[in-house]
Amino acid sequence: MVKHSSRIELKQSAYKSNVNFIRKKIGEKPILSSVVKANAYGHGIESFVPMAEKCGINHFCVASSFEAEQVLSVCKPESQILIMGIIYEEDLEWAVAHDIAFFVYYFDRLPKALEAAKKVGKKAKIHLEVETGANRTGMNAKEFPKSIAYLKKNEDWLVFEGLCTHFGGAESFSNQFKIDRQHKKYKEFLRQCKEKKFMPQLRHIACSAAALAMKDTVYDLVRIGVAQYGFWPSPDIYFSHLHETNKKSDTSLKRIFSWKTDVMDIREVDKGEFIGYGTAFQATQKMTIAVLPLGYSNGYPRALSNRGQVLIRGKKAPIVGLINMNLFMVDISHIPGVQVGEEVVLIGRQNNNVINVSSFTNVTQLLNNEMLSRLPAAIPRTVVR
Ligand SMILES: *Cc1c(COP(=O)(O)O)cnc(C)c1O
């Protein structure tokens, strides 16, 4: 295999520590489902899933049947997969055949699931997702009684594996009234199940923010995305944790991700010369410039032109000029002795310096999740200790 122009490393020890931290918050009993949609928030499903399994995770949530297939191709046979989003009708049989559970958010999906189950000769694992106030997917209250009746009637083929909902904005305490309302509506659905003496195996509503800051939202399973990757879901959730633990700061959640490349070329530039395209950067003195072999087509935001920094020999090297499609340049005048082929850290730590995802997202207005999840799947991901 020839080398790619950059690489991503996942730090297993940091991940393990995140899992332990989340586990402490939610208690021993609930299933900790790892949300690996969007290529594991950019971390790379292929490398991330086996690493998570080594850290004791055996349940994965994805956004589509396509992603479920990616997980299936790398996970242990005993690991569970749950599709929270799109699954096309023609893929229902495939899901059932592979014991993949899925959200059902309107009644008409149930007869189709039944049909698929009978055809495959296996039970379909159904998670009824109910509408509680987020108004994206979610079964409305009107269809619910008929849906549980249908599940009950067809118990031989349909498993009522889950009853779930998703909070629209548990990250921000200014939304608390809405989250409370959603939780209350969820309990109303649960009450109906109790009344019919037909309970789901797994009740689940908590995402990272809810699981970390709202203990009463932790039922039988939690769906944890952002926090397992070492990011606090929001300042609100971080400060609520500090308040709860009476601390001034906390490093329990650790970034597991680093992004690296190598110096491709080094050149001297005279005072007055322009660097790269256009006139975006003009050398104010004689400068030493390192050329790096990636650009915006590789996920490095163009908005960091003339603004971002990378690490070389543990020192910050500022970007000079525009981020090109496959190249950009950094100033290394203040870092003596740099050689072609030397390691460059784009995100992560080198010696005593660090570049955080947030230093990107502050400039680009992207969400951390957005920045990471957009990193091209083609960048190789490897697991390090
Ligand atoms: C993405 C997602 C999650 C995980 O959210 P985080 O805030 O990253 O923990 C949980 N549930 C559903 C339905 C989601 O789409």
PDB file of N, CA and C in Angstrom, residues 192-277:
ATOM      1  N   GLN A 192     -48.158   3.819  29.115  1.00  0.00           N
ATOM      2  CA  GLN A 192     -49.071   3.049  28.251  1.00  0.00           C
ATOM      3  C   GLN A 192     -48.605   1.609  28.094  1.00  0.00           C
ATOM      4  N   CYS A 193     -47.284   1.430  28.003  1.00  0.00           N
ATOM      5  CA  CYS A 193     -46.739   0.065  27.890  1.00  0.00           C
ATOM      6  C   CYS A 193     -47.060  -0.723  29.159  1.00  0.00           C
ATOM      7  N   LYS A 194     -46.845  -0.078  30.294  1.00  0.00           N
ATOM      8  CA  LYS A 194     -47.129  -0.736  31.581  1.00  0.00           C
ATOM      9  C   LYS A 194     -48.582  -1.142  31.654  1.00  0.00           C
ATOM     10  N   GLU A 195     -49.455  -0.225  31.249  1.00  0.00           N
ATOM     11  CA  GLU A 195     -50.883  -0.463  31.292  1.00  0.00           C
ATOM     12  C   GLU A 195     -51.257  -1.689  30.473  1.00  0.00           C
ATOM     13  N   LYS A 196     -50.587  -1.831  29.341  1.00  0.00           N
ATOM     14  CA  LYS A 196     -50.861  -2.977  28.464  1.00  0.00           C
ATOM     15  C   LYS A 196     -50.047  -4.194  28.880  1.00  0.00           C
ATOM     16  N   LYS A 197     -49.265  -4.049  29.953  1.00  0.00           N
ATOM     17  CA  LYS A 197     -48.371  -5.114  30.420  1.00  0.00           C
ATOM     18  C   LYS A 197     -47.490  -5.625  29.285  1.00  0.00           C
ATOM     19  N   PHE A 198     -46.966  -4.682  28.545  1.00  0.00           N
ATOM     20  CA  PHE A 198     -46.110  -5.034  27.412  1.00  0.00           C
ATOM     21  C   PHE A 198     -44.938  -4.061  27.391  1.00  0.00           C
ATOM     22  N   MET A 199     -43.864  -4.483  28.041  1.00  0.00           N
ATOM     23  CA  MET A 199     -42.742  -3.561  28.234  1.00  0.00           C
ATOM     24  C   MET A 199     -41.620  -3.829  27.230  1.00  0.00           C
ATOM     25  N   PRO A 200     -40.943  -2.741  26.814  1.00  0.00           N
ATOM     26  CA  PRO A 200     -39.758  -2.931  25.964  1.00  0.00           C
ATOM     27  C   PRO A 200     -38.624  -3.509  26.804  1.00  0.00           C
ATOM     28  N   GLN A 201     -37.724  -4.240  26.145  1.00  0.00           N
ATOM     29  CA  GLN A 201     -36.564  -4.768  26.879  1.00  0.00           C
ATOM     30  C   GLN A 201     -35.651  -3.640  27.324  1.00  0.00           C
ATOM     31  N   LEU A 202     -35.513  -2.621  26.476  1.00  0.00           N
ATOM     32  CA  LEU A 202     -34.573  -1.538  26.763  1.00  0.00           C
ATOM     33  C   LEU A 202     -35.253  -0.176  26.626  1.00  0.00           C
ATOM     34  N   ARG A 203     -35.197   0.590  27.696  1.00  0.00           N
ATOM     35  CA  ARG A 203     -35.679   1.973  27.618  1.00  0.00           C
ATOM     36  C   ARG A 203     -34.448   2.856  27.442  1.00  0.00           C
ATOM     37  N   HIS A 204     -34.474   3.753  26.455  1.00  0.00           N
ATOM     38  CA  HIS A 204     -33.288   4.615  26.292  1.00  0.00           C
ATOM     39  C   HIS A 204     -33.615   5.969  25.683  1.00  0.00           C
ATOM     40  N   ILE A 205     -33.098   6.994  26.335  1.00  0.00           N
ATOM     41  CA  ILE A 205     -33.336   8.361  25.863  1.00  0.00           C
ATOM     42  C   ILE A 205     -32.080   9.234  25.938  1.00  0.00           C
ATOM     43  N   ALA A 206     -31.063   8.804  26.688  1.00  0.00           N
ATOM     44  CA  ALA A 206     -29.948   9.713  26.974  1.00  0.00           C
ATOM     45  C   ALA A 206     -28.864   9.700  25.904  1.00  0.00           C
ATOM     46  N   CYS A 207     -28.475  10.884  25.460  1.00  0.00           N
ATOM     47  CA  CYS A 207     -27.266  11.095  24.668  1.00  0.00           C
ATOM     48  C   CYS A 207     -26.158  11.476  25.659  1.00  0.00           C
ATOM     49  N   SER A 208     -25.004  11.917  25.172  1.00  0.00           N
ATOM     50  CA  SER A 208     -23.891  12.248  26.081  1.00  0.00           C
ATOM     51  C   SER A 208     -24.298  13.268  27.137  1.00  0.00           C
ATOM     52  N   ALA A 209     -24.859  14.380  26.689  1.00  0.00           N
ATOM     53  CA  ALA A 209     -25.156  15.479  27.612  1.00  0.00           C
ATOM     54  C   ALA A 209     -26.098  15.012  28.721  1.00  0.00           C
ATOM     55  N   ALA A 210     -27.159  14.306  28.323  1.00  0.00           N
ATOM     56  CA  ALA A 210     -28.137  13.841  29.301  1.00  0.00           C
ATOM     57  C   ALA A 210     -27.503  12.826  30.248  1.00  0.00           C
ATOM     58  N   ALA A 211     -26.728  11.901  29.699  1.00  0.00           N
ATOM     59  CA  ALA A 211     -26.126  10.854  30.530  1.00  0.00           C
ATOM     60  C   ALA A 211     -25.150  11.447  31.550  1.00  0.00           C
ATOM     61  N   LEU A 212     -24.462  12.517  31.165  1.00  0.00           N
ATOM     62  CA  LEU A 212     -23.469  13.099  32.068  1.00  0.00           C
ATOM     63  C   LEU A 212     -24.093  14.035  33.100  1.00  0.00           C
ATOM     64  N   ALA A 213     -25.183  14.681  32.742  1.00  0.00           N
ATOM     65  CA  ALA A 213     -25.687  15.740  33.629  1.00  0.00           C
ATOM     66  C   ALA A 213     -27.094  15.515  34.179  1.00  0.00           C
ATOM     67  N   MET A 214     -27.836  14.557  33.627  1.00  0.00           N
ATOM     68  CA  MET A 214     -29.220  14.348  34.086  1.00  0.00           C
ATOM     69  C   MET A 214     -29.424  12.875  34.394  1.00  0.00           C
ATOM     70  N   LYS A 215     -29.127  12.526  35.617  1.00  0.00           N
ATOM     71  CA  LYS A 215     -29.118  11.109  36.011  1.00  0.00           C
ATOM     72  C   LYS A 215     -30.452  10.404  35.755  1.00  0.00           C
ATOM     73  N   ASP A 216     -31.556  11.138  35.902  1.00  0.00           N
ATOM     74  CA  ASP A 216     -32.861  10.481  35.753  1.00  0.00           C
ATOM     75  C   ASP A 216     -33.183  10.131  34.304  1.00  0.00           C
ATOM     76  N   THR A 217     -32.320  10.541  33.355  1.00  0.00           N
ATOM     77  CA  THR A 217     -32.555  10.168  31.963  1.00  0.00           C
ATOM     78  C   THR A 217     -31.842   8.855  31.605  1.00  0.00           C
ATOM     79  N   VAL A 218     -31.090   8.319  32.574  1.00  0.00           N
ATOM     80  CA  VAL A 218     -30.353   7.075  32.311  1.00  0.00           C
ATOM     81  C   VAL A 218     -31.244   5.884  32.658  1.00  0.00           C
ATOM     82  N   TYR A 219     -31.685   5.166  31.645  1.00  0.00           N
ATOM     83  CA  TYR A 219     -32.531   3.988  31.858  1.00  0.00           C
ATOM     84  C   TYR A 219     -31.690   2.725  31.629  1.00  0.00           C
ATOM     85  N   ASP A 220     -32.061   1.915  30.650  1.00  0.00           N
ATOM     86  CA  ASP A 220     -31.379   0.622  30.457  1.00  0.00           C
ATOM     87  C   ASP A 220     -30.203   0.697  29.497  1.00  0.00           C
ATOM     88  N   LEU A 221     -30.188   1.745  28.705  1.00  0.00           N
ATOM     89  CA  LEU A 221     -29.130   1.917  27.712  1.00  0.00           C
ATOM     90  C   LEU A 221     -28.911   3.414  27.524  1.00  0.00           C
ATOM     91  N   VAL A 222     -27.680   3.819  27.269  1.00  0.00           N
ATOM     92  CA  VAL A 222     -27.409   5.213  26.894  1.00  0.00           C
ATOM     93  C   VAL A 222     -26.703   5.220  25.548  1.00  0.00           C
ATOM     94  N   ARG A 223     -27.018   6.220  24.753  1.00  0.00           N
ATOM     95  CA  ARG A 223     -26.407   6.331  23.430  1.00  0.00           C
ATOM     96  C   ARG A 223     -25.351   7.440  23.487  1.00  0.00           C
ATOM     97  N   ILE A 224     -24.100   7.028  23.575  1.00  0.00           N
ATOM     98  CA  ILE A 224     -23.042   8.000  23.829  1.00  0.00           C
ATOM     99  C   ILE A 224     -22.204   8.242  22.575  1.00  0.00           C
ATOM    100  N   GLY A 225     -22.278   9.463  22.088  1.00  0.00           N
ATOM    101  CA  GLY A 225     -21.436   9.856  20.955  1.00  0.00           C
ATOM    102  C   GLY A 225     -20.272  10.695  21.435  1.00  0.00           C
ATOM    103  N   VAL A 226     -20.462  11.985  21.403  1.00  0.00           N
ATOM    104  CA  VAL A 226     -19.371  12.953  21.542  1.00  0.00           C
ATOM    105  C   VAL A 226     -18.493  12.740  22.785  1.00  0.00           C
ATOM    106  N   ALA A 227     -19.104  12.373  23.911  1.00  0.00           N
ATOM    107  CA  ALA A 227     -18.323  12.268  25.154  1.00  0.00           C
ATOM    108  C   ALA A 227     -17.285  11.147  25.091  1.00  0.00           C
ATOM    109  N   GLN A 228     -17.625  10.038  24.449  1.00  0.00           N
ATOM    110  CA  GLN A 228     -16.661   8.935  24.380  1.00  0.00           C
ATOM    111  C   GLN A 228     -15.424   9.320  23.568  1.00  0.00           C
ATOM    112  N   TYR A 229     -15.606  10.296  22.668  1.00  0.00           N
ATOM    113  CA  TYR A 229     -14.458  10.758  21.875  1.00  0.00           C
ATOM    114  C   TYR A 229     -13.633  11.792  22.643  1.00  0.00           C
ATOM    115  N   GLY A 230     -14.059  12.064  23.863  1.00  0.00           N
ATOM    116  CA  GLY A 230     -13.260  12.918  24.735  1.00  0.00           C
ATOM    117  C   GLY A 230     -13.639  14.383  24.729  1.00  0.00           C
ATOM    118  N   PHE A 231     -14.826  14.691  24.228  1.00  0.00           N
ATOM    119  CA  PHE A 231     -15.281  16.080  24.205  1.00  0.00           C
ATOM    120  C   PHE A 231     -16.435  16.267  25.181  1.00  0.00           C
ATOM    121  N   TRP A 232     -16.380  17.315  25.964  1.00  0.00           N
ATOM    122  CA  TRP A 232     -17.561  17.680  26.737  1.00  0.00           C
ATOM    123  C   TRP A 232     -18.624  18.131  25.750  1.00  0.00           C
ATOM    124  N   PRO A 233     -19.868  17.690  25.942  1.00  0.00           N
ATOM    125  CA  PRO A 233     -20.906  18.037  24.967  1.00  0.00           C
ATOM    126  C   PRO A 233     -21.100  19.547  24.838  1.00  0.00           C
ATOM    127  N   SER A 234     -20.830  20.289  25.914  1.00  0.00           N
ATOM    128  CA  SER A 234     -21.001  21.748  25.886  1.00  0.00           C
ATOM    129  C   SER A 234     -20.397  22.316  27.163  1.00  0.00           C
ATOM    130  N   PRO A 235     -20.161  23.621  27.197  1.00  0.00           N
ATOM    131  CA  PRO A 235     -19.699  24.250  28.444  1.00  0.00           C
ATOM    132  C   PRO A 235     -20.677  24.012  29.599  1.00  0.00           C
ATOM    133  N   ASP A 236     -21.974  24.065  29.323  1.00  0.00           N
ATOM    134  CA  ASP A 236     -22.963  23.833  30.390  1.00  0.00           C
ATOM    135  C   ASP A 236     -22.724  22.502  31.094  1.00  0.00           C
ATOM    136  N   ILE A 237     -22.502  21.471  30.295  1.00  0.00           N
ATOM    137  CA  ILE A 237     -22.360  20.123  30.862  1.00  0.00           C
ATOM    138  C   ILE A 237     -21.037  20.016  31.623  1.00  0.00           C
ATOM    139  N   TYR A 238     -20.015  20.661  31.081  1.00  0.00           N
ATOM    140  CA  TYR A 238     -18.719  20.662  31.768  1.00  0.00           C
ATOM    141  C   TYR A 238     -18.830  21.376  33.122  1.00  0.00           C
ATOM    142  N   PHE A 239     -19.438  22.549  33.125  1.00  0.00           N
ATOM    143  CA  PHE A 239     -19.523  23.306  34.380  1.00  0.00           C
ATOM    144  C   PHE A 239     -20.448  22.629  35.387  1.00  0.00           C
ATOM    145  N   SER A 240     -21.456  21.952  34.889  1.00  0.00           N
ATOM    146  CA  SER A 240     -22.320  21.230  35.824  1.00  0.00           C
ATOM    147  C   SER A 240     -21.539  20.087  36.480  1.00  0.00           C
ATOM    148  N   HIS A 241     -20.637  19.466  35.719  1.00  0.00           N
ATOM    149  CA  HIS A 241     -19.785  18.423  36.286  1.00  0.00           C
ATOM    150  C   HIS A 241     -18.833  19.007  37.336  1.00  0.00           C
ATOM    151  N   LEU A 242     -18.255  20.160  37.023  1.00  0.00           N
ATOM    152  CA  LEU A 242     -17.350  20.802  37.995  1.00  0.00           C
ATOM    153  C   LEU A 242     -18.103  21.134  39.275  1.00  0.00           C
ATOM    154  N   HIS A 243     -19.298  21.627  39.090  1.00  0.00           N
ATOM    155  CA  HIS A 243     -20.124  21.984  40.245  1.00  0.00           C
ATOM    156  C   HIS A 243     -20.415  20.746  41.099  1.00  0.00           C
ATOM    157  N   GLU A 244     -20.813  19.688  40.419  1.00  0.00           N
ATOM    158  CA  GLU A 244     -21.174  18.450  41.104  1.00  0.00           C
ATOM    159  C   GLU A 244     -19.989  17.860  41.871  1.00  0.00           C
ATOM    160  N   THR A 245     -18.791  17.976  41.286  1.00  0.00           N
ATOM    161  CA  THR A 245     -17.623  17.339  41.894  1.00  0.00           C
ATOM    162  C   THR A 245     -16.788  18.324  42.707  1.00  0.00           C
ATOM    163  N   ASN A 246     -17.244  19.573  42.732  1.00  0.00           N
ATOM    164  CA  ASN A 246     -16.540  20.594  43.493  1.00  0.00           C
ATOM    165  C   ASN A 246     -15.087  20.762  43.034  1.00  0.00           C
ATOM    166  N   LYS A 247     -14.926  20.818  41.705  1.00  0.00           N
ATOM    167  CA  LYS A 247     -13.575  20.973  41.153  1.00  0.00           C
ATOM    168  C   LYS A 247     -13.474  22.278  40.384  1.00  0.00           C
ATOM    169  N   LYS A 248     -12.244  22.710  40.169  1.00  0.00           N
ATOM    170  CA  LYS A 248     -12.016  23.940  39.395  1.00  0.00           C
ATOM    171  C   LYS A 248     -11.792  23.620  37.922  1.00  0.00           C
ATOM    172  N   SER A 249     -11.268  22.425  37.674  1.00  0.00           N
ATOM    173  CA  SER A 249     -11.129  21.975  36.289  1.00  0.00           C
ATOM    174  C   SER A 249     -11.095  20.456  36.319  1.00  0.00           C
ATOM    175  N   ASP A 250     -11.237  19.860  35.161  1.00  0.00           N
ATOM    176  CA  ASP A 250     -11.306  18.401  35.138  1.00  0.00           C
ATOM    177  C   ASP A 250     -10.835  17.895  33.784  1.00  0.00           C
ATOM    178  N   THR A 251      -9.957  16.906  33.810  1.00  0.00           N
ATOM    179  CA  THR A 251      -9.430  16.378  32.551  1.00  0.00           C
ATOM    180  C   THR A 251      -9.845  14.917  32.348  1.00  0.00           C
ATOM    181  N   SER A 252     -10.976  14.546  32.948  1.00  0.00           N
ATOM    182  CA  SER A 252     -11.423  13.149  32.851  1.00  0.00           C
ATOM    183  C   SER A 252     -11.669  12.710  31.411  1.00  0.00           C
ATOM    184  N   LEU A 253     -12.228  13.616  30.620  1.00  0.00           N
ATOM    185  CA  LEU A 253     -12.469  13.257  29.220  1.00  0.00           C
ATOM    186  C   LEU A 253     -11.244  13.638  28.404  1.00  0.00           C
ATOM    187  N   LYS A 254     -10.711  12.657  27.707  1.00  0.00           N
ATOM    188  CA  LYS A 254      -9.462  12.874  26.978  1.00  0.00           C
ATOM    189  C   LYS A 254      -9.670  12.688  25.484  1.00  0.00           C
ATOM    190  N   ARG A 255      -9.087  13.591  24.702  1.00  0.00           N
ATOM    191  CA  ARG A 255      -9.152  13.454  23.248  1.00  0.00           C
ATOM    192  C   ARG A 255      -8.383  12.204  22.846  1.00  0.00           C
ATOM    193  N   ILE A 256      -8.982  11.429  21.949  1.00  0.00           N
ATOM    194  CA  ILE A 256      -8.284  10.209  21.555  1.00  0.00           C
ATOM    195  C   ILE A 256      -7.675  10.351  20.164  1.00  0.00           C
ATOM    196  N   PHE A 257      -7.953  11.493  19.581  1.00  0.00           N
ATOM    197  CA  PHE A 257      -7.708  11.712  18.170  1.00  0.00           C
ATOM    198  C   PHE A 257      -6.470  12.573  17.952  1.00  0.00           C
ATOM    199  N   SER A 258      -5.554  12.148  17.095  1.00  0.00           N
ATOM    200  CA  SER A 258      -4.594  13.132  16.588  1.00  0.00           C
ATOM    201  C   SER A 258      -4.410  12.942  15.086  1.00  0.00           C
ATOM    202  N   TRP A 259      -4.058  14.041  14.451  1.00  0.00           N
ATOM    203  CA  TRP A 259      -3.979  14.075  12.992  1.00  0.00           C
ATOM    204  C   TRP A 259      -2.588  14.562  12.626  1.00  0.00           C
ATOM    205  N   LYS A 260      -1.914  13.784  11.814  1.00  0.00           N
ATOM    206  CA  LYS A 260      -0.513  14.085  11.524  1.00  0.00           C
ATOM    207  C   LYS A 260      -0.202  14.014  10.035  1.00  0.00           C
ATOM    208  N   THR A 261       0.860  14.719   9.679  1.00  0.00           N
ATOM    209  CA  THR A 261       1.403  14.590   8.324  1.00  0.00           C
ATOM    210  C   THR A 261       2.922  14.754   8.432  1.00  0.00           C
ATOM    211  N   ASP A 262       3.572  15.009   7.299  1.00  0.00           N
ATOM    212  CA  ASP A 262       5.030  15.160   7.297  1.00  0.00           C
ATOM    213  C   ASP A 262       5.410  16.367   6.449  1.00  0.00           C
ATOM    214  N   VAL A 263       6.588  16.904   6.753  1.00  0.00           N
ATOM    215  CA  VAL A 263       7.100  18.002   5.922  1.00  0.00           C
ATOM    216  C   VAL A 263       7.438  17.441   4.542  1.00  0.00           C
ATOM    217  N   MET A 264       6.896  18.096   3.508  1.00  0.00           N
ATOM    218  CA  MET A 264       7.071  17.616   2.138  1.00  0.00           C
ATOM    219  C   MET A 264       8.265  18.290   1.465  1.00  0.00           C
ATOM    220  N   ASP A 265       8.427  19.563   1.810  1.00  0.00           N
ATOM    221  CA  ASP A 265       9.542  20.310   1.210  1.00  0.00           C
ATOM    222  C   ASP A 265       9.847  21.512   2.109  1.00  0.00           C
ATOM    223  N   ILE A 266      11.070  22.018   1.976  1.00  0.00           N
ATOM    224  CA  ILE A 266      11.474  23.201   2.756  1.00  0.00           C
ATOM    225  C   ILE A 266      12.152  24.170   1.792  1.00  0.00           C
ATOM    226  N   ARG A 267      11.826  25.443   1.938  1.00  0.00           N
ATOM    227  CA  ARG A 267      12.442  26.417   1.026  1.00  0.00           C
ATOM    228  C   ARG A 267      12.669  27.757   1.719  1.00  0.00           C
ATOM    229  N   GLU A 268      13.664  28.464   1.204  1.00  0.00           N
ATOM    230  CA  GLU A 268      13.932  29.824   1.683  1.00  0.00           C
ATOM    231  C   GLU A 268      13.178  30.787   0.773  1.00  0.00           C
ATOM    232  N   VAL A 269      12.571  31.779   1.393  1.00  0.00           N
ATOM    233  CA  VAL A 269      11.828  32.776   0.605  1.00  0.00           C
ATOM    234  C   VAL A 269      12.380  34.155   0.953  1.00  0.00           C
ATOM    235  N   ASP A 270      12.667  34.950  -0.048  1.00  0.00           N
ATOM    236  CA  ASP A 270      13.211  36.295   0.195  1.00  0.00           C
ATOM    237  C   ASP A 270      12.132  37.271   0.619  1.00  0.00           C
ATOM    238  N   LYS A 271      12.552  38.281   1.328  1.00  0.00           N
ATOM    239  CA  LYS A 271      11.662  39.382   1.706  1.00  0.00           C
ATOM    240  C   LYS A 271      10.947  39.923   0.469  1.00  0.00           C
ATOM    241  N   GLY A 272       9.646  40.160   0.589  1.00  0.00           N
ATOM    242  CA  GLY A 272       8.896  40.747  -0.524  1.00  0.00           C
ATOM    243  C   GLY A 272       8.241  39.712  -1.430  1.00  0.00           C
ATOM    244  N   GLU A 273       8.627  38.438  -1.304  1.00  0.00           N
ATOM    245  CA  GLU A 273       8.021  37.390  -2.136  1.00  0.00           C
ATOM    246  C   GLU A 273       6.613  37.043  -1.638  1.00  0.00           C
ATOM    247  N   PHE A 274       5.755  36.622  -2.570  1.00  0.00           N
ATOM    248  CA  PHE A 274       4.422  36.144  -2.187  1.00  0.00           C
ATOM    249  C   PHE A 274       4.445  34.621  -2.073  1.00  0.00           C
ATOM    250  N   ILE A 275       3.695  34.104  -1.131  1.00  0.00           N
ATOM    251  CA  ILE A 275       3.710  32.657  -0.909  1.00  0.00           C
ATOM    252  C   ILE A 275       2.394  32.037  -1.386  1.00  0.00           C
ATOM    253  N   GLY A 276       2.485  31.086  -2.305  1.00  0.00           N
ATOM    254  CA  GLY A 276       1.311  30.376  -2.810  1.00  0.00           C
ATOM    255  C   GLY A 276       0.483  31.237  -3.743  1.00  0.00           C
ATOM    256  N   TYR A 277      -0.794  30.915  -3.833  1.00  0.00           N
ATOM    257  CA  TYR A 277      -1.708  31.605  -4.744  1.00  0.00           C
ATOM    258  C   TYR A 277      -1.911  33.065  -4.329  1.00  0.00           C
TER     259      TYR A 277
END
